[in-house]
mmCIF file of C-alpha atoms in Angstrom:
data_model
loop_
_atom_site.group_PDB
_atom_site.id
_atom_site.type_symbol
_atom_site.label_atom_id
_atom_site.label_comp_id
_atom_site.label_asym_id
_atom_site.label_seq_id
_atom_site.Cartn_x
_atom_site.Cartn_y
_atom_site.Cartn_z
ATOM 1 C CA MET Z 1132 14.657 18.152 -13.810
ATOM 2 C CA GLU Z 1133 16.769 20.687 -15.588
ATOM 3 C CA ASP Z 1134 16.873 18.689 -18.813
ATOM 4 C CA TYR Z 1135 13.170 19.108 -19.570
ATOM 5 C CA ILE Z 1136 13.208 20.185 -23.202
ATOM 6 C CA GLY Z 1137 10.922 22.971 -24.304
ATOM 7 C CA LYS Z 1138 9.997 24.381 -20.905
ATOM 8 C CA LYS Z 1139 8.875 27.976 -20.801
ATOM 9 C CA ASN Z 1140 7.150 28.484 -17.474
ATOM 10 C CA ARG Z 1141 8.745 26.810 -14.489
ATOM 11 C CA VAL Z 1142 6.310 26.340 -11.618
ATOM 12 C CA ALA Z 1143 7.612 27.736 -8.325
ATOM 13 C CA PRO Z 1144 7.757 24.641 -6.059
ATOM 14 C CA ARG Z 1145 4.927 24.222 -3.528
ATOM 15 C CA THR Z 1146 3.476 27.710 -4.013
ATOM 16 C CA ALA Z 1147 2.495 28.689 -7.560
ATOM 17 C CA ALA Z 1148 -0.945 28.184 -9.064
ATOM 18 C CA ILE Z 1149 -1.478 27.056 -12.648
ATOM 19 C CA ASP Z 1150 -3.627 29.385 -14.740
ATOM 20 C CA GLU Z 1151 -6.693 27.265 -15.547
ATOM 21 C CA GLU Z 1152 -7.939 29.767 -18.122
ATOM 22 C CA ILE Z 1153 -4.759 29.296 -20.168
ATOM 23 C CA LEU Z 1154 -5.187 25.518 -20.010
ATOM 24 C CA ALA Z 1155 -8.812 25.757 -21.168
ATOM 25 C CA SER Z 1156 -7.872 28.042 -24.057
ATOM 26 C CA GLN Z 1157 -5.391 25.581 -25.601
ATOM 27 C CA HIS Z 1158 -8.019 24.269 -28.029
ATOM 28 C CA ALA Z 1159 -5.644 23.311 -30.854
ATOM 29 C CA TYR Z 1160 -3.365 21.367 -28.528
ATOM 30 C CA ILE Z 1161 -6.262 19.618 -26.763
ATOM 31 C CA SER Z 1162 -7.798 18.551 -30.103
ATOM 32 C CA ALA Z 1163 -4.481 17.383 -31.545
ATOM 33 C CA LYS Z 1164 -3.692 15.487 -28.349
ATOM 34 C CA ARG Z 1165 -7.026 13.650 -28.402
ATOM 35 C CA VAL Z 1166 -6.586 12.637 -32.050
ATOM 36 C CA PHE Z 1167 -3.051 11.436 -31.327
ATOM 37 C CA ASP Z 1168 -4.219 9.552 -28.217
ATOM 38 C CA THR Z 1169 -7.067 7.838 -30.072
ATOM 39 C CA VAL Z 1170 -5.018 6.813 -33.096
ATOM 40 C CA GLY Z 1171 -1.940 5.933 -31.050
ATOM 41 C CA SER Z 1172 -3.789 3.789 -28.509
ATOM 42 C CA ALA Z 1173 -5.809 1.973 -31.196
ATOM 43 C CA ILE Z 1174 -2.688 1.172 -33.225
ATOM 44 C CA GLY Z 1175 -0.843 0.188 -30.044
ATOM 45 C CA LEU Z 1176 -3.573 -2.234 -28.963
ATOM 46 C CA ILE Z 1177 -3.570 -3.887 -32.387
ATOM 47 C CA LEU Z 1178 0.203 -4.133 -32.831
ATOM 48 C CA LEU Z 1179 0.840 -5.225 -29.253
ATOM 49 C CA SER Z 1180 -1.930 -7.845 -29.129
ATOM 50 C CA PRO Z 1181 0.586 -10.734 -29.600
ATOM 51 C CA LEU Z 1182 2.604 -9.395 -26.655
ATOM 52 C CA PHE Z 1183 -0.608 -9.117 -24.614
ATOM 53 C CA LEU Z 1184 -1.268 -12.803 -25.279
ATOM 54 C CA VAL Z 1185 2.257 -13.843 -24.302
ATOM 55 C CA LEU Z 1186 2.149 -11.828 -21.082
ATOM 56 C CA ALA Z 1187 -1.286 -13.208 -20.239
ATOM 57 C CA ILE Z 1188 -0.026 -16.790 -20.598
ATOM 58 C CA ILE Z 1189 3.097 -16.107 -18.492
ATOM 59 C CA ILE Z 1190 1.084 -14.385 -15.746
ATOM 60 C CA LYS Z 1191 -1.316 -17.339 -15.601
ATOM 61 C CA LEU Z 1192 1.528 -19.867 -15.500
ATOM 62 C CA ASP Z 1193 3.239 -17.910 -12.733
ATOM 63 C CA ASP Z 1194 0.092 -17.608 -10.608
ATOM 64 C CA PRO Z 1195 -2.781 -19.751 -11.964
ATOM 65 C CA ALA Z 1196 -5.165 -18.791 -9.159
ATOM 66 C CA GLY Z 1197 -5.328 -15.112 -10.033
ATOM 67 C CA PRO Z 1198 -6.657 -13.096 -12.989
ATOM 68 C CA VAL Z 1199 -4.466 -11.767 -15.792
ATOM 69 C CA PHE Z 1200 -5.652 -8.188 -15.445
ATOM 70 C CA PHE Z 1201 -5.918 -5.958 -12.398
ATOM 71 C CA SER Z 1202 -8.302 -3.024 -12.211
ATOM 72 C CA GLN Z 1203 -8.394 -0.281 -9.645
ATOM 73 C CA LEU Z 1204 -10.242 2.992 -9.052
ATOM 74 C CA ARG Z 1205 -8.042 5.999 -9.780
ATOM 75 C CA ILE Z 1206 -8.539 9.758 -9.812
ATOM 76 C CA GLY Z 1207 -8.828 11.338 -13.250
ATOM 77 C CA LYS Z 1208 -9.279 14.835 -14.626
ATOM 78 C CA ASP Z 1209 -11.065 17.244 -12.282
ATOM 79 C CA GLY Z 1210 -11.079 14.641 -9.511
ATOM 80 C CA ARG Z 1211 -13.413 12.197 -11.266
ATOM 81 C CA GLU Z 1212 -12.924 8.516 -10.484
ATOM 82 C CA PHE Z 1213 -12.374 5.936 -13.228
ATOM 83 C CA ARG Z 1214 -11.291 2.304 -13.389
ATOM 84 C CA MET Z 1215 -7.705 1.846 -14.567
ATOM 85 C CA TYR Z 1216 -6.396 -1.438 -15.992
ATOM 86 C CA LYS Z 1217 -2.997 -3.106 -15.656
ATOM 87 C CA PHE Z 1218 -1.473 -6.534 -16.062
ATOM 88 C CA ARG Z 1219 -1.554 -8.076 -12.600
ATOM 89 C CA SER Z 1220 1.888 -7.951 -11.002
ATOM 90 C CA MET Z 1221 0.957 -8.720 -7.390
ATOM 91 C CA CYS Z 1222 -0.616 -11.568 -5.447
ATOM 92 C CA VAL Z 1223 -4.405 -11.723 -5.491
ATOM 93 C CA ASP Z 1224 -4.732 -10.459 -1.885
ATOM 94 C CA ALA Z 1225 -2.333 -7.544 -2.324
ATOM 95 C CA GLU Z 1226 -4.822 -4.925 -1.127
ATOM 96 C CA ALA Z 1227 -5.579 -6.907 2.021
ATOM 97 C CA LYS Z 1228 -1.861 -7.101 2.851
ATOM 98 C CA LEU Z 1229 -1.293 -3.375 2.344
ATOM 99 C CA ALA Z 1230 -2.274 -2.427 5.912
ATOM 100 C CA LYS Z 1231 0.593 -4.511 7.317
ATOM 101 C CA LEU Z 1232 3.109 -2.859 4.976
ATOM 102 C CA ILE Z 1233 2.031 0.778 5.179
ATOM 103 C CA LYS Z 1234 4.581 1.591 7.907
ATOM 104 C CA GLN Z 1235 7.376 0.457 5.575
ATOM 105 C CA ASN Z 1236 6.521 3.138 3.006
ATOM 106 C CA GLU Z 1237 9.736 4.527 1.503
ATOM 107 C CA VAL Z 1238 8.174 7.634 -0.067
ATOM 108 C CA GLU Z 1239 7.154 10.699 1.921
ATOM 109 C CA GLY Z 1240 3.809 12.227 1.040
ATOM 110 C CA ALA Z 1241 0.542 10.895 -0.371
ATOM 111 C CA MET Z 1242 2.012 7.874 -2.156
ATOM 112 C CA PHE Z 1243 3.015 4.315 -1.177
ATOM 113 C CA LYS Z 1244 6.162 2.596 -2.516
ATOM 114 C CA ILE Z 1245 8.571 0.026 -1.103
ATOM 115 C CA LYS Z 1246 11.421 -1.403 -3.146
ATOM 116 C CA ASP Z 1247 11.159 -5.038 -2.029
ATOM 117 C CA ASP Z 1248 7.392 -5.314 -1.899
ATOM 118 C CA PRO Z 1249 6.625 -8.941 -0.888
ATOM 119 C CA ARG Z 1250 3.283 -8.801 -2.705
ATOM 120 C CA ILE Z 1251 4.902 -8.675 -6.145
ATOM 121 C CA THR Z 1252 4.971 -11.942 -8.096
ATOM 122 C CA ARG Z 1253 8.001 -13.308 -9.952
ATOM 123 C CA ILE Z 1254 6.799 -12.181 -13.382
ATOM 124 C CA GLY Z 1255 5.445 -9.049 -11.713
ATOM 125 C CA ARG Z 1256 8.957 -7.817 -10.917
ATOM 126 C CA PHE Z 1257 9.911 -8.046 -14.578
ATOM 127 C CA ILE Z 1258 6.820 -6.389 -16.029
ATOM 128 C CA ARG Z 1259 6.974 -3.588 -13.446
ATOM 129 C CA LYS Z 1260 10.678 -3.006 -14.105
ATOM 130 C CA THR Z 1261 10.012 -2.713 -17.846
ATOM 131 C CA SER Z 1262 6.630 -0.958 -17.380
ATOM 132 C CA LEU Z 1263 4.927 -3.680 -19.437
ATOM 133 C CA ASP Z 1264 2.288 -3.945 -16.702
ATOM 134 C CA GLU Z 1265 1.012 -0.531 -17.819
ATOM 135 C CA LEU Z 1266 0.175 -1.557 -21.404
ATOM 136 C CA PRO Z 1267 -3.548 -2.277 -20.759
ATOM 137 C CA GLN Z 1268 -3.938 1.422 -20.029
ATOM 138 C CA LEU Z 1269 -3.970 1.922 -23.782
ATOM 139 C CA TYR Z 1270 -7.611 0.857 -23.423
ATOM 140 C CA ASN Z 1271 -8.129 3.667 -20.892
ATOM 141 C CA VAL Z 1272 -6.585 6.088 -23.383
ATOM 142 C CA LEU Z 1273 -8.888 4.861 -26.154
ATOM 143 C CA ARG Z 1274 -11.880 5.362 -23.846
ATOM 144 C CA GLY Z 1275 -10.780 8.898 -23.022
ATOM 145 C CA ASP Z 1276 -10.113 8.247 -19.317
ATOM 146 C CA MET Z 1277 -6.401 8.863 -19.813
ATOM 147 C CA SER Z 1278 -3.896 10.307 -22.251
ATOM 148 C CA LEU Z 1279 -0.648 8.785 -23.493
ATOM 149 C CA VAL Z 1280 1.251 11.553 -21.671
ATOM 150 C CA GLY Z 1281 0.248 13.240 -18.435
ATOM 151 C CA PRO Z 1282 0.512 12.983 -14.651
ATOM 152 C CA ARG Z 1283 0.088 9.458 -13.321
ATOM 153 C CA PRO Z 1284 -3.388 8.908 -11.805
ATOM 154 C CA CYS Z 1285 -3.395 8.603 -8.025
ATOM 155 C CA LEU Z 1286 -5.531 6.451 -5.763
ATOM 156 C CA PRO Z 1287 -8.625 7.901 -4.044
ATOM 157 C CA ARG Z 1288 -7.025 7.389 -0.618
ATOM 158 C CA GLU Z 1289 -3.961 9.331 -1.766
ATOM 159 C CA TYR Z 1290 -6.059 12.122 -3.260
ATOM 160 C CA LYS Z 1291 -7.723 12.700 0.117
ATOM 161 C CA ASP Z 1292 -4.331 13.686 1.534
ATOM 162 C CA TYR Z 1293 -3.483 16.083 -1.315
ATOM 163 C CA SER Z 1294 -2.970 19.757 -0.611
ATOM 164 C CA SER Z 1295 -4.574 22.355 -2.887
ATOM 165 C CA TYR Z 1296 -1.185 22.626 -4.607
ATOM 166 C CA ASP Z 1297 -1.002 18.867 -5.198
ATOM 167 C CA LYS Z 1298 -4.558 18.768 -6.579
ATOM 168 C CA GLN Z 1299 -3.441 20.824 -9.574
ATOM 169 C CA ARG Z 1300 -2.199 17.490 -10.987
ATOM 170 C CA VAL Z 1301 -5.808 16.636 -11.883
ATOM 171 C CA LEU Z 1302 -6.389 19.747 -14.003
ATOM 172 C CA VAL Z 1303 -5.540 17.595 -17.042
ATOM 173 C CA LEU Z 1304 -6.096 14.002 -18.091
ATOM 174 C CA PRO Z 1305 -3.777 11.538 -16.330
ATOM 175 C CA GLY Z 1306 -1.261 9.754 -18.541
ATOM 176 C CA CYS Z 1307 0.345 6.371 -19.155
ATOM 177 C CA THR Z 1308 3.699 8.088 -18.881
ATOM 178 C CA GLY Z 1309 4.890 11.531 -17.919
ATOM 179 C CA LEU Z 1310 7.771 13.788 -17.003
ATOM 180 C CA TRP Z 1311 8.117 12.124 -13.599
ATOM 181 C CA GLN Z 1312 8.575 8.665 -15.135
ATOM 182 C CA VAL Z 1313 11.401 9.794 -17.404
ATOM 183 C CA SER Z 1314 13.128 12.006 -14.817
ATOM 184 C CA GLY Z 1315 13.946 9.597 -12.030
ATOM 185 C CA ARG Z 1316 10.682 7.898 -11.111
ATOM 186 C CA ASN Z 1317 11.077 6.057 -7.795
ATOM 187 C CA SER Z 1318 14.287 7.891 -6.907
ATOM 188 C CA LEU Z 1319 12.248 11.095 -6.551
ATOM 189 C CA SER Z 1320 10.183 12.246 -3.594
ATOM 190 C CA PHE Z 1321 6.439 12.839 -3.727
ATOM 191 C CA ASP Z 1322 6.981 16.608 -3.741
ATOM 192 C CA GLN Z 1323 9.433 16.315 -6.641
ATOM 193 C CA MET Z 1324 6.919 14.193 -8.550
ATOM 194 C CA VAL Z 1325 4.212 16.829 -8.088
ATOM 195 C CA ASP Z 1326 6.565 19.645 -9.107
ATOM 196 C CA LEU Z 1327 7.531 17.787 -12.284
ATOM 197 C CA ASP Z 1328 3.895 17.081 -13.143
ATOM 198 C CA LEU Z 1329 2.962 20.733 -12.707
ATOM 199 C CA GLU Z 1330 5.974 21.770 -14.746
ATOM 200 C CA TYR Z 1331 4.727 19.494 -17.531
ATOM 201 C CA ILE Z 1332 1.197 20.923 -17.301
ATOM 202 C CA SER Z 1333 2.482 24.495 -17.417
ATOM 203 C CA ASN Z 1334 4.556 23.789 -20.544
ATOM 204 C CA ARG Z 1335 2.555 21.091 -22.306
ATOM 205 C CA SER Z 1336 2.860 20.927 -26.070
ATOM 206 C CA VAL Z 1337 2.835 18.324 -28.824
ATOM 207 C CA LEU Z 1338 6.629 18.515 -29.027
ATOM 208 C CA ASN Z 1339 7.095 17.921 -25.300
ATOM 209 C CA ASP Z 1340 4.646 14.995 -25.419
ATOM 210 C CA LEU Z 1341 6.657 13.404 -28.236
ATOM 211 C CA ILE Z 1342 9.906 13.913 -26.328
ATOM 212 C CA ILE Z 1343 8.467 12.229 -23.237
ATOM 213 C CA LEU Z 1344 7.128 9.311 -25.317
ATOM 214 C CA PHE Z 1345 10.547 8.860 -26.944
ATOM 215 C CA ARG Z 1346 12.263 8.867 -23.563
ATOM 216 C CA THR Z 1347 9.678 6.379 -22.263
ATOM 217 C CA VAL Z 1348 10.503 3.933 -25.051
ATOM 218 C CA LYS Z 1349 14.179 4.204 -24.103
ATOM 219 C CA ILE Z 1350 13.325 3.378 -20.488
ATOM 220 C CA VAL Z 1351 11.308 0.308 -21.534
ATOM 221 C CA ILE Z 1352 14.359 -0.936 -23.467
ATOM 222 C CA ILE Z 1353 16.817 0.112 -20.744
ATOM 223 C CA PRO Z 1354 14.769 0.055 -17.506
ATOM 224 C CA ASN Z 1355 15.343 2.742 -14.874
ATOM 225 C CA GLN Z 1356 14.492 2.693 -11.150
ATOM 226 C CA ALA Z 1357 10.971 1.317 -11.548
ATOM 227 C CA TYR Z 1358 9.751 -1.179 -8.939
#
């Protein structure tokens, strides 16, 4: 966490409140970020369309019975729900099997993760490890549901268990990638994830967004602890 470049205001873990008036007054940054998100996501969707096709074919060959894409309700800015899209990396009845796996959760807090999740398909392990399953979220960015950089959007069931401190994550648009993803990802606890997200929000800038995007590209090429 100490290598976060450009930080000015470190959030005191589990206690401090983000100044919402300061966030709302960052008009230049908000405008520049939206332009960058719109142009970046549009270009990304066009340039990556051949890769989308290849992944779609492989996913279908691996599991012909299921769809290529997976959509799920997530929590966006100010607690509003939206439908997020991903390449499907799990079996078609993954949600139904979740109840039997919930006791095996390896992350404390309002988040579910297990390293050897039996619901993940063969191709799913690869696209999750390389974060390629997240590429359809460029469409969410183009729509304005998400940003290229920001806190990852949580599930409604997770949001219900959030404390008032945790809920500060939704003061900004959720992102395809963020400080948590490039700082340890699944090796970090839920509390550490929240602290990193709030640290990003407190110090957000165009420069820090570019740094996080650059580090994300490195992780796609040399995958980290994603699963």
